[in-house]
Amino acid sequence: MNKEKLFGEISEAVVEMEDELVEELCNRSLELSIPADETITKGLVVGMDKVGQLYEEQEYFLPEVLTCSDTLNIGLDILKPHIKAEATDNPIKVVIGVVEGDTHDIGKNLVKIMTESSGIEVYDLGRDVPLKNFIIVAEEVGADFICMSTLMTTTMMGMKTVIDTLKEKNIRDKYKVMIGGGPISQRFADEIGADAYTADANEAVKRMKSMIAN
Amino acid sequence: MKKDQMTPKERMTAFAQGLEIDRIPCNPHMGVTMAPFIGITLKEYYHSAERMAELEIALFKRLRHDGVSVSATLRGVAEAMGSKMYYPDNNISLMDAPAIKNVDEIESLKPSNPEKDGKLPLVLKAVQIIKDKIGHEVNVGAGLAGPFSTAASVVGTENLLKWMLKYPNKVHTLMEIVTESNNRFIEKAAELGIGVGLSDPVSSTSLISVKQFNEFSAPYIKKNVDKMKSLTGCSLSIHICGKSKGIWESVMDTGISSFSIDNVEDLQDAKEIMGDRITISGNIPPVDVIQKGTREDVLRAGKECIRKTYGTKKGYILSSGCQIPKDSPMENIDALMDAARIYGSYPINEELLFSED
């Protein structure tokens, strides 16, 4: 089968949430000795980008995006072990988590899915994350972004604590801090000195890329 | 500012019949986040019917708002059905683990018994205490999560959303069980002679599509409404957080009597689309205005709400757009009530209401 046609079918299968088909097609790409990273970027990721677009256009909602992402992961699980060990030079690195005191993580997961599928390296700290961990991990991995989310008004101020701690340690400028979640607004982001707030996951990824480009 | 001429009970009774009232009703979303007002932790509140009642009565004495209710919380029915909650000392309860994690376990779920399971008996007891003490002055009610939001806490929100696509029939089975669980609580509420309000954040179109709402949420809200109507002749109110405009028509078709909308939606739109059929309530921004703003900010926002809904046929209730966050200044909640007294006293002073600030 023609390589481009195969990639097209893989991306289509991600959009259509066809788990078995993705599995079959990704295996076939390996049989055809197509480099795994190429199948990922030109097949799976293109599909997930399309999903993001459909979400933006309100054709797809959360249920579809989450299901498509499961399909994407089936493909990634098959292909990833076959990626030749040649690290991409300087990928964008993002540390992400839901701040301490909150366990709602759909929004965070969505940003993670969209960010990862656009080729950015994501370190997911999970939910109810102790505030100091954001900084510890960011320092360890040399992150470009610290992304924090919460759905609860009671934990919002934790985001400010992280930013203040960065300042105290004189490393505020090393990171771009992005925040999001139900009660978060641009006004709150300005108030605590975050670099960016976005209302949804797609916007978050776009913003990351534009901030790095500048 | 005019003093109240009617008790909240007199006011709401007249309001429901479309009769003359002294001022626009006002009912801030409060509850557990206000626990510090009586010097207790949120955890203490969650575990004591007496404390729940004490808080509501203390708030009523201060504010004289137009309805007092105790919420079974968004996770209360799910907890009663087997989900595990975690109660931090001073934060709202969080879900630790859903009742089931596998789609095949749905059939093993049982509706909860409101007299026995989880914190539901505490809620019913608190409501009874409140009714005995101040029920002659104000309508008393209880809050429940809408069926779809309860289902999200029974199986985990991500699971529910994904299962809707993959196993729609099983999700319908789940919805039937959850709806029956709510109905059993509604039966108890009807026996106690109290109203019930649903909160249904997971039904927001921030999460699901209109089509998904119509298939998986609306029919079950209607079953709760029908239950209450068949027992008492009265309907239920509903609050949906986040975006909801796309489902307003469907929500009205469930037979709900009033709809409290989140501040991400516009009251003017709500008036145009829903005002002739149901009562609209809302929507002062809880974080930016009530928690973080000044008294003047709250008054200005209240004025705007009243202006946008002015003349709405089925009436308007001034309220916060969602639950008032913990650590909001009490003075700002006073201001919310005062906004109804200043701008909403009848006859409405149009010059004042439509004047620029």
mmCIF file of C-alpha atoms in Angstrom, chain B:
data_model
loop_
_atom_site.group_PDB
_atom_site.id
_atom_site.type_symbol
_atom_site.label_atom_id
_atom_site.label_comp_id
_atom_site.label_asym_id
_atom_site.label_seq_id
_atom_site.Cartn_x
_atom_site.Cartn_y
_atom_site.Cartn_z
ATOM 1 C CA MET B 1 -32.832 51.258 50.452
ATOM 2 C CA LYS B 2 -36.334 49.976 51.202
ATOM 3 C CA LYS B 3 -36.758 47.446 53.972
ATOM 4 C CA ASP B 4 -38.370 44.131 53.151
ATOM 5 C CA GLN B 5 -42.135 44.287 53.545
ATOM 6 C CA MET B 6 -42.822 40.568 53.247
ATOM 7 C CA THR B 7 -41.252 37.497 54.749
ATOM 8 C CA PRO B 8 -39.358 35.407 52.201
ATOM 9 C CA LYS B 9 -42.114 32.816 52.457
ATOM 10 C CA GLU B 10 -44.857 35.352 51.729
ATOM 11 C CA ARG B 11 -42.787 36.759 48.901
ATOM 12 C CA MET B 12 -42.108 33.421 47.218
ATOM 13 C CA THR B 13 -45.681 32.250 47.634
ATOM 14 C CA ALA B 14 -46.943 35.408 45.935
ATOM 15 C CA PHE B 15 -44.173 35.185 43.321
ATOM 16 C CA ALA B 16 -45.157 31.632 42.427
ATOM 17 C CA GLN B 17 -48.741 32.762 41.866
ATOM 18 C CA GLY B 18 -47.706 35.762 39.836
ATOM 19 C CA LEU B 19 -49.026 38.151 42.475
ATOM 20 C CA GLU B 20 -47.552 41.443 43.585
ATOM 21 C CA ILE B 21 -44.385 41.298 45.688
ATOM 22 C CA ASP B 22 -42.298 43.876 47.527
ATOM 23 C CA ARG B 23 -38.983 43.205 45.802
ATOM 24 C CA ILE B 24 -37.231 40.899 43.370
ATOM 25 C CA PRO B 25 -36.402 37.651 45.144
ATOM 26 C CA CYS B 26 -32.756 37.001 45.865
ATOM 27 C CA ASN B 27 -31.191 33.671 46.585
ATOM 28 C CA PRO B 28 -27.392 33.368 46.611
ATOM 29 C CA HIS B 29 -25.968 29.842 46.120
ATOM 30 C CA MET B 30 -24.396 29.125 49.470
ATOM 31 C CA GLY B 31 -24.083 25.981 51.579
ATOM 32 C CA VAL B 32 -20.925 24.245 52.684
ATOM 33 C CA THR B 33 -18.530 26.937 51.458
ATOM 34 C CA MET B 34 -20.048 29.250 54.078
ATOM 35 C CA ALA B 35 -19.190 26.957 57.002
ATOM 36 C CA PRO B 36 -16.540 29.397 58.347
ATOM 37 C CA PHE B 37 -19.404 31.867 58.965
ATOM 38 C CA ILE B 38 -20.330 29.869 62.069
ATOM 39 C CA GLY B 39 -16.737 29.061 62.885
ATOM 40 C CA ILE B 40 -16.673 25.446 61.777
ATOM 41 C CA THR B 41 -14.619 23.560 59.238
ATOM 42 C CA LEU B 42 -16.116 22.248 56.036
ATOM 43 C CA LYS B 43 -15.414 18.741 57.229
ATOM 44 C CA GLU B 44 -17.433 19.322 60.376
ATOM 45 C CA TYR B 45 -20.336 20.606 58.308
ATOM 46 C CA TYR B 46 -20.359 17.545 56.079
ATOM 47 C CA HIS B 47 -20.658 15.187 59.019
ATOM 48 C CA SER B 48 -23.338 16.812 61.160
ATOM 49 C CA ALA B 49 -27.010 17.508 60.460
ATOM 50 C CA GLU B 50 -27.085 19.925 63.380
ATOM 51 C CA ARG B 51 -24.187 21.930 61.964
ATOM 52 C CA MET B 52 -25.733 22.032 58.507
ATOM 53 C CA ALA B 53 -28.939 23.383 60.038
ATOM 54 C CA GLU B 54 -27.119 25.820 62.295
ATOM 55 C CA LEU B 55 -25.271 27.330 59.332
ATOM 56 C CA GLU B 56 -28.393 27.756 57.207
ATOM 57 C CA ILE B 57 -30.318 29.334 60.074
ATOM 58 C CA ALA B 58 -27.467 31.715 60.911
ATOM 59 C CA LEU B 59 -27.179 32.761 57.270
ATOM 60 C CA PHE B 60 -30.916 33.298 57.047
ATOM 61 C CA LYS B 61 -30.936 35.486 60.137
ATOM 62 C CA ARG B 62 -28.273 37.680 58.601
ATOM 63 C CA LEU B 63 -29.393 37.809 54.978
ATOM 64 C CA ARG B 64 -33.142 37.086 54.889
ATOM 65 C CA HIS B 65 -32.685 35.464 51.492
ATOM 66 C CA ASP B 66 -35.598 33.871 49.718
ATOM 67 C CA GLY B 67 -34.973 30.184 50.110
ATOM 68 C CA VAL B 68 -32.940 28.084 52.465
ATOM 69 C CA SER B 69 -31.698 24.710 51.390
ATOM 70 C CA VAL B 70 -29.252 21.992 52.236
ATOM 71 C CA SER B 71 -27.492 20.309 49.381
ATOM 72 C CA ALA B 72 -26.817 16.609 49.268
ATOM 73 C CA THR B 73 -23.830 17.922 47.255
ATOM 74 C CA LEU B 74 -22.858 16.990 43.734
ATOM 75 C CA ARG B 75 -21.418 13.726 44.996
ATOM 76 C CA GLY B 76 -23.906 12.878 47.745
ATOM 77 C CA VAL B 77 -26.101 10.449 45.864
ATOM 78 C CA ALA B 78 -23.048 8.849 44.272
ATOM 79 C CA GLU B 79 -21.515 8.383 47.711
ATOM 80 C CA ALA B 80 -24.748 6.775 48.848
ATOM 81 C CA MET B 81 -24.439 4.430 45.871
ATOM 82 C CA GLY B 82 -20.926 3.382 46.776
ATOM 83 C CA SER B 83 -18.467 5.994 45.520
ATOM 84 C CA LYS B 84 -15.753 6.849 48.034
ATOM 85 C CA MET B 85 -15.360 10.463 49.090
ATOM 86 C CA TYR B 86 -12.494 12.192 50.714
ATOM 87 C CA TYR B 87 -13.255 15.006 53.151
ATOM 88 C CA PRO B 88 -10.345 17.430 53.562
ATOM 89 C CA ASP B 89 -10.422 19.515 56.747
ATOM 90 C CA ASN B 90 -11.267 22.725 55.044
ATOM 91 C CA ASN B 91 -12.088 22.160 51.457
ATOM 92 C CA ILE B 92 -15.087 20.798 49.630
ATOM 93 C CA SER B 93 -15.341 17.035 49.394
ATOM 94 C CA LEU B 94 -13.487 15.283 46.622
ATOM 95 C CA MET B 95 -14.087 11.976 44.982
ATOM 96 C CA ASP B 96 -11.569 9.357 45.954
ATOM 97 C CA ALA B 97 -12.854 6.450 43.889
ATOM 98 C CA PRO B 98 -15.973 5.895 41.826
ATOM 99 C CA ALA B 99 -18.425 3.164 42.863
ATOM 100 C CA ILE B 100 -17.529 1.138 39.785
ATOM 101 C CA LYS B 101 -14.669 1.251 37.324
ATOM 102 C CA ASN B 102 -15.771 -1.290 34.768
ATOM 103 C CA VAL B 103 -18.687 -0.933 32.394
ATOM 104 C CA ASP B 104 -19.823 -4.492 33.160
ATOM 105 C CA GLU B 105 -20.418 -3.545 36.791
ATOM 106 C CA ILE B 106 -23.250 -1.166 35.912
ATOM 107 C CA GLU B 107 -25.882 -3.861 36.302
ATOM 108 C CA SER B 108 -24.722 -4.527 39.850
ATOM 109 C CA LEU B 109 -25.472 -0.964 40.983
ATOM 110 C CA LYS B 110 -28.454 -0.365 43.256
ATOM 111 C CA PRO B 111 -30.376 2.856 43.852
ATOM 112 C CA SER B 112 -29.537 4.384 47.218
ATOM 113 C CA ASN B 113 -31.777 4.498 50.244
ATOM 114 C CA PRO B 114 -31.981 8.128 51.394
ATOM 115 C CA GLU B 115 -32.805 7.083 54.942
ATOM 116 C CA LYS B 116 -29.722 4.929 55.290
ATOM 117 C CA ASP B 117 -26.980 5.501 52.763
ATOM 118 C CA GLY B 118 -24.083 7.940 52.819
ATOM 119 C CA LYS B 119 -24.762 11.444 54.078
ATOM 120 C CA LEU B 120 -28.320 11.550 52.719
ATOM 121 C CA PRO B 121 -29.948 10.901 56.121
ATOM 122 C CA LEU B 122 -28.003 13.861 57.535
ATOM 123 C CA VAL B 123 -29.309 16.109 54.792
ATOM 124 C CA LEU B 124 -32.903 15.062 55.418
ATOM 125 C CA LYS B 125 -32.481 15.538 59.148
ATOM 126 C CA ALA B 126 -30.917 18.992 58.692
ATOM 127 C CA VAL B 127 -33.782 20.028 56.461
ATOM 128 C CA GLN B 128 -36.260 18.894 59.111
ATOM 129 C CA ILE B 129 -34.523 20.937 61.828
ATOM 130 C CA ILE B 130 -34.453 24.027 59.617
ATOM 131 C CA LYS B 131 -38.081 23.606 58.697
ATOM 132 C CA ASP B 132 -39.098 23.364 62.341
ATOM 133 C CA LYS B 133 -37.144 26.470 63.296
ATOM 134 C CA ILE B 134 -37.636 28.906 60.417
ATOM 135 C CA GLY B 135 -39.992 27.128 58.041
ATOM 136 C CA HIS B 136 -42.782 29.568 58.871
ATOM 137 C CA GLU B 137 -40.692 32.419 57.448
ATOM 138 C CA VAL B 138 -38.912 30.897 54.493
ATOM 139 C CA ASN B 139 -39.265 28.043 52.029
ATOM 140 C CA VAL B 140 -36.943 25.183 52.775
ATOM 141 C CA GLY B 141 -35.439 22.889 50.180
ATOM 142 C CA ALA B 142 -32.792 20.349 49.405
ATOM 143 C CA GLY B 143 -30.260 20.165 46.614
ATOM 144 C CA LEU B 144 -29.396 17.140 44.523
ATOM 145 C CA ALA B 145 -27.061 16.563 41.614
ATOM 146 C CA GLY B 146 -28.880 16.053 38.336
ATOM 147 C CA PRO B 147 -28.938 12.433 37.164
ATOM 148 C CA PHE B 148 -26.171 12.877 34.606
ATOM 149 C CA SER B 149 -23.841 14.553 37.105
ATOM 150 C CA THR B 150 -24.589 11.874 39.675
ATOM 151 C CA ALA B 151 -23.788 9.214 37.095
ATOM 152 C CA ALA B 152 -20.461 10.976 36.489
ATOM 153 C CA SER B 153 -19.632 10.598 40.185
ATOM 154 C CA VAL B 154 -20.744 6.968 40.223
ATOM 155 C CA VAL B 155 -18.466 5.827 37.391
ATOM 156 C CA GLY B 156 -15.988 8.706 36.985
ATOM 157 C CA THR B 157 -16.618 11.548 34.550
ATOM 158 C CA GLU B 158 -14.158 10.431 31.890
ATOM 159 C CA ASN B 159 -15.578 6.935 31.920
ATOM 160 C CA LEU B 160 -19.123 8.223 31.633
ATOM 161 C CA LEU B 161 -18.248 10.431 28.684
ATOM 162 C CA LYS B 162 -16.414 7.657 26.855
ATOM 163 C CA TRP B 163 -18.972 4.986 27.646
ATOM 164 C CA MET B 164 -21.705 7.175 26.152
ATOM 165 C CA LEU B 165 -20.066 6.610 22.779
ATOM 166 C CA LYS B 166 -18.983 3.016 23.219
ATOM 167 C CA TYR B 167 -21.717 1.475 25.334
ATOM 168 C CA PRO B 168 -24.780 3.717 24.987
ATOM 169 C CA ASN B 169 -27.205 1.011 26.121
ATOM 170 C CA LYS B 170 -25.278 0.382 29.306
ATOM 171 C CA VAL B 171 -25.142 4.092 30.031
ATOM 172 C CA HIS B 172 -28.923 4.207 29.703
ATOM 173 C CA THR B 173 -29.132 1.398 32.259
ATOM 174 C CA LEU B 174 -26.849 3.412 34.528
ATOM 175 C CA MET B 175 -29.013 6.496 34.058
ATOM 176 C CA GLU B 176 -32.145 4.552 34.985
ATOM 177 C CA ILE B 177 -30.582 3.391 38.256
ATOM 178 C CA VAL B 178 -29.237 6.814 39.144
ATOM 179 C CA THR B 179 -32.538 8.464 38.293
ATOM 180 C CA GLU B 180 -34.364 6.020 40.536
ATOM 181 C CA SER B 181 -31.851 6.861 43.262
ATOM 182 C CA ASN B 182 -32.711 10.551 42.897
ATOM 183 C CA ASN B 183 -36.417 9.725 42.832
ATOM 184 C CA ARG B 184 -36.197 7.958 46.160
ATOM 185 C CA PHE B 185 -34.711 11.091 47.660
ATOM 186 C CA ILE B 186 -37.390 13.177 45.966
ATOM 187 C CA GLU B 187 -40.044 10.984 47.589
ATOM 188 C CA LYS B 188 -38.604 11.785 51.015
ATOM 189 C CA ALA B 189 -38.417 15.472 50.178
ATOM 190 C CA ALA B 190 -42.063 15.411 49.136
ATOM 191 C CA GLU B 191 -42.991 13.763 52.436
ATOM 192 C CA LEU B 192 -41.175 16.531 54.272
ATOM 193 C CA GLY B 193 -42.947 19.124 52.155
ATOM 194 C CA ILE B 194 -39.792 20.720 50.810
ATOM 195 C CA GLY B 195 -38.653 21.797 47.362
ATOM 196 C CA VAL B 196 -35.784 20.243 45.453
ATOM 197 C CA GLY B 197 -33.208 21.922 43.248
ATOM 198 C CA LEU B 198 -30.951 20.044 40.867
ATOM 199 C CA SER B 199 -27.371 21.023 40.097
ATOM 200 C CA ASP B 200 -26.079 19.519 36.917
ATOM 201 C CA PRO B 201 -22.631 20.736 35.903
ATOM 202 C CA VAL B 202 -21.753 17.678 33.819
ATOM 203 C CA SER B 203 -24.771 18.366 31.579
ATOM 204 C CA SER B 204 -23.101 21.587 30.458
ATOM 205 C CA THR B 205 -22.379 21.957 26.773
ATOM 206 C CA SER B 206 -18.854 22.802 27.888
ATOM 207 C CA LEU B 207 -18.581 19.017 28.184
ATOM 208 C CA ILE B 208 -21.198 17.317 26.035
ATOM 209 C CA SER B 209 -23.065 18.137 22.853
ATOM 210 C CA VAL B 210 -26.707 19.143 22.644
ATOM 211 C CA LYS B 211 -27.464 15.802 21.034
ATOM 212 C CA GLN B 212 -25.775 13.937 23.875
ATOM 213 C CA PHE B 213 -27.657 16.031 26.428
ATOM 214 C CA ASN B 214 -30.934 15.235 24.723
ATOM 215 C CA GLU B 215 -30.208 11.535 24.688
ATOM 216 C CA PHE B 216 -28.486 10.901 28.005
ATOM 217 C CA SER B 217 -29.453 13.680 30.382
ATOM 218 C CA ALA B 218 -32.729 15.414 29.558
ATOM 219 C CA PRO B 219 -35.000 12.327 29.661
ATOM 220 C CA TYR B 220 -33.766 11.532 33.152
ATOM 221 C CA ILE B 221 -34.120 15.078 34.456
ATOM 222 C CA LYS B 222 -37.686 14.810 33.189
ATOM 223 C CA LYS B 223 -38.214 11.639 35.215
ATOM 224 C CA ASN B 224 -37.122 13.482 38.363
ATOM 225 C CA VAL B 225 -39.411 16.379 37.507
ATOM 226 C CA ASP B 226 -42.341 14.041 36.803
ATOM 227 C CA LYS B 227 -41.777 12.308 40.123
ATOM 228 C CA MET B 228 -41.929 15.535 42.073
ATOM 229 C CA LYS B 229 -44.927 16.761 40.104
ATOM 230 C CA SER B 230 -46.830 13.543 40.672
ATOM 231 C CA LEU B 231 -46.237 13.748 44.416
ATOM 232 C CA THR B 232 -46.635 17.452 45.087
ATOM 233 C CA GLY B 233 -47.869 19.221 41.977
ATOM 234 C CA CYS B 234 -44.684 21.314 42.099
ATOM 235 C CA SER B 235 -41.673 21.049 39.839
ATOM 236 C CA LEU B 236 -37.926 21.268 40.395
ATOM 237 C CA SER B 237 -35.447 24.041 39.791
ATOM 238 C CA ILE B 238 -32.137 23.451 38.057
ATOM 239 C CA HIS B 239 -28.685 25.001 37.966
ATOM 240 C CA ILE B 240 -26.237 24.172 35.210
ATOM 241 C CA CYS B 241 -22.696 25.493 35.454
ATOM 242 C CA GLY B 242 -20.777 26.511 32.372
ATOM 243 C CA LYS B 243 -22.182 26.880 28.888
ATOM 244 C CA SER B 244 -25.812 25.854 28.461
ATOM 245 C CA LYS B 245 -27.490 28.064 25.881
ATOM 246 C CA GLY B 246 -27.715 25.273 23.317
ATOM 247 C CA ILE B 247 -29.813 23.147 25.666
ATOM 248 C CA TRP B 248 -32.139 25.795 27.083
ATOM 249 C CA GLU B 249 -35.070 24.627 24.967
ATOM 250 C CA SER B 250 -34.503 21.010 25.972
ATOM 251 C CA VAL B 251 -34.175 21.930 29.634
ATOM 252 C CA MET B 252 -37.476 23.769 29.501
ATOM 253 C CA ASP B 253 -39.091 20.759 27.848
ATOM 254 C CA THR B 254 -38.229 18.616 30.879
ATOM 255 C CA GLY B 255 -40.804 20.613 32.831
ATOM 256 C CA ILE B 256 -38.327 22.324 35.131
ATOM 257 C CA SER B 257 -39.821 25.434 36.795
ATOM 258 C CA SER B 258 -36.781 27.629 37.087
ATOM 259 C CA PHE B 259 -33.286 27.726 35.624
ATOM 260 C CA SER B 260 -30.270 29.261 37.264
ATOM 261 C CA ILE B 261 -27.643 30.032 34.644
ATOM 262 C CA ASP B 262 -23.914 30.388 35.013
ATOM 263 C CA ASN B 263 -22.306 33.761 34.432
ATOM 264 C CA VAL B 264 -20.659 32.550 31.217
ATOM 265 C CA GLU B 265 -24.135 32.893 29.688
ATOM 266 C CA ASP B 266 -26.041 36.123 29.217
ATOM 267 C CA LEU B 267 -29.232 36.919 31.141
ATOM 268 C CA GLN B 268 -30.601 38.967 28.299
ATOM 269 C CA ASP B 269 -30.453 35.929 26.024
ATOM 270 C CA ALA B 270 -32.004 33.878 28.808
ATOM 271 C CA LYS B 271 -34.859 36.339 29.111
ATOM 272 C CA GLU B 272 -35.537 36.235 25.374
ATOM 273 C CA ILE B 273 -35.381 32.468 25.057
ATOM 274 C CA MET B 274 -36.772 31.264 28.394
ATOM 275 C CA GLY B 275 -38.429 34.211 30.096
ATOM 276 C CA ASP B 276 -41.948 33.468 28.898
ATOM 277 C CA ARG B 277 -41.885 29.865 30.048
ATOM 278 C CA ILE B 278 -39.814 29.544 33.198
ATOM 279 C CA THR B 279 -38.307 31.612 35.983
ATOM 280 C CA ILE B 280 -34.720 32.670 35.363
ATOM 281 C CA SER B 281 -32.155 32.998 38.074
ATOM 282 C CA GLY B 282 -28.551 34.189 38.109
ATOM 283 C CA ASN B 283 -25.836 35.262 37.558
ATOM 284 C CA ILE B 284 -23.390 37.550 39.374
ATOM 285 C CA PRO B 285 -19.839 36.229 38.779
ATOM 286 C CA PRO B 286 -18.932 34.319 41.939
ATOM 287 C CA VAL B 287 -15.157 34.596 41.760
ATOM 288 C CA ASP B 288 -14.364 37.875 40.041
ATOM 289 C CA VAL B 289 -17.170 39.849 41.673
ATOM 290 C CA ILE B 290 -18.386 38.173 44.867
ATOM 291 C CA GLN B 291 -15.131 36.732 46.135
ATOM 292 C CA LYS B 292 -12.683 39.272 44.767
ATOM 293 C CA GLY B 293 -14.759 42.399 44.137
ATOM 294 C CA THR B 294 -15.942 45.233 46.369
ATOM 295 C CA ARG B 295 -19.451 46.014 47.624
ATOM 296 C CA GLU B 296 -19.768 48.475 44.733
ATOM 297 C CA ASP B 297 -18.770 45.787 42.232
ATOM 298 C CA VAL B 298 -21.484 43.504 43.575
ATOM 299 C CA LEU B 299 -24.134 46.240 43.508
ATOM 300 C CA ARG B 300 -23.181 47.159 39.954
ATOM 301 C CA ALA B 301 -23.329 43.524 38.830
ATOM 302 C CA GLY B 302 -26.674 43.048 40.607
ATOM 303 C CA LYS B 303 -28.083 46.096 38.923
ATOM 304 C CA GLU B 304 -26.984 44.799 35.549
ATOM 305 C CA CYS B 305 -28.642 41.430 36.174
ATOM 306 C CA ILE B 306 -31.921 43.069 37.158
ATOM 307 C CA ARG B 307 -31.756 45.385 34.182
ATOM 308 C CA LYS B 308 -31.165 42.556 31.738
ATOM 309 C CA THR B 309 -34.110 40.554 33.016
ATOM 310 C CA TYR B 310 -36.419 43.514 33.540
ATOM 311 C CA GLY B 311 -40.002 42.657 32.702
ATOM 312 C CA THR B 312 -39.392 38.951 32.237
ATOM 313 C CA LYS B 313 -42.766 37.271 32.232
ATOM 314 C CA LYS B 314 -42.174 34.306 34.511
ATOM 315 C CA GLY B 315 -40.106 36.341 36.905
ATOM 316 C CA TYR B 316 -36.494 36.622 37.866
ATOM 317 C CA ILE B 317 -34.540 35.659 40.968
ATOM 318 C CA LEU B 318 -31.288 37.501 41.620
ATOM 319 C CA SER B 319 -28.477 35.122 42.461
ATOM 320 C CA SER B 320 -24.843 34.291 42.059
ATOM 321 C CA GLY B 321 -23.826 32.578 38.813
ATOM 322 C CA CYS B 322 -22.666 29.525 40.743
ATOM 323 C CA GLN B 323 -21.836 28.594 44.313
ATOM 324 C CA ILE B 324 -20.247 31.401 46.289
ATOM 325 C CA PRO B 325 -16.592 30.482 46.867
ATOM 326 C CA LYS B 326 -15.142 29.915 50.280
ATOM 327 C CA ASP B 327 -13.506 32.990 51.793
ATOM 328 C CA SER B 328 -15.820 35.455 50.092
ATOM 329 C CA PRO B 329 -16.403 38.557 52.234
ATOM 330 C CA MET B 330 -19.770 38.389 54.008
ATOM 331 C CA GLU B 331 -20.237 42.081 53.186
ATOM 332 C CA ASN B 332 -20.351 41.169 49.513
ATOM 333 C CA ILE B 333 -23.164 38.706 50.120
ATOM 334 C CA ASP B 334 -24.998 41.424 52.052
ATOM 335 C CA ALA B 335 -24.430 43.587 48.993
ATOM 336 C CA LEU B 336 -25.956 40.934 46.763
ATOM 337 C CA MET B 337 -29.121 40.988 48.889
ATOM 338 C CA ASP B 338 -29.044 44.777 48.958
ATOM 339 C CA ALA B 339 -28.872 44.922 45.179
ATOM 340 C CA ALA B 340 -32.306 43.265 45.135
ATOM 341 C CA ARG B 341 -33.583 45.793 47.682
ATOM 342 C CA ILE B 342 -32.114 48.846 45.954
ATOM 343 C CA TYR B 343 -32.759 48.051 42.290
ATOM 344 C CA GLY B 344 -35.481 45.445 42.621
ATOM 345 C CA SER B 345 -38.003 47.047 44.972
ATOM 346 C CA TYR B 346 -41.466 47.315 43.494
ATOM 347 C CA PRO B 347 -42.552 49.451 41.879
ATOM 348 C CA ILE B 348 -39.225 49.307 40.066
ATOM 349 C CA ASN B 349 -37.528 52.682 39.826
ATOM 350 C CA GLU B 350 -36.733 52.580 36.106
ATOM 351 C CA GLU B 351 -34.760 55.764 36.174
ATOM 352 C CA LEU B 352 -32.423 54.315 38.785
ATOM 353 C CA LEU B 353 -32.245 50.905 37.125
ATOM 354 C CA PHE B 354 -31.422 52.210 33.668
ATOM 355 C CA SER B 355 -29.148 55.044 34.766
ATOM 356 C CA GLU B 356 -25.464 54.800 33.950
ATOM 357 C CA ASP B 357 -23.170 54.260 36.932
#
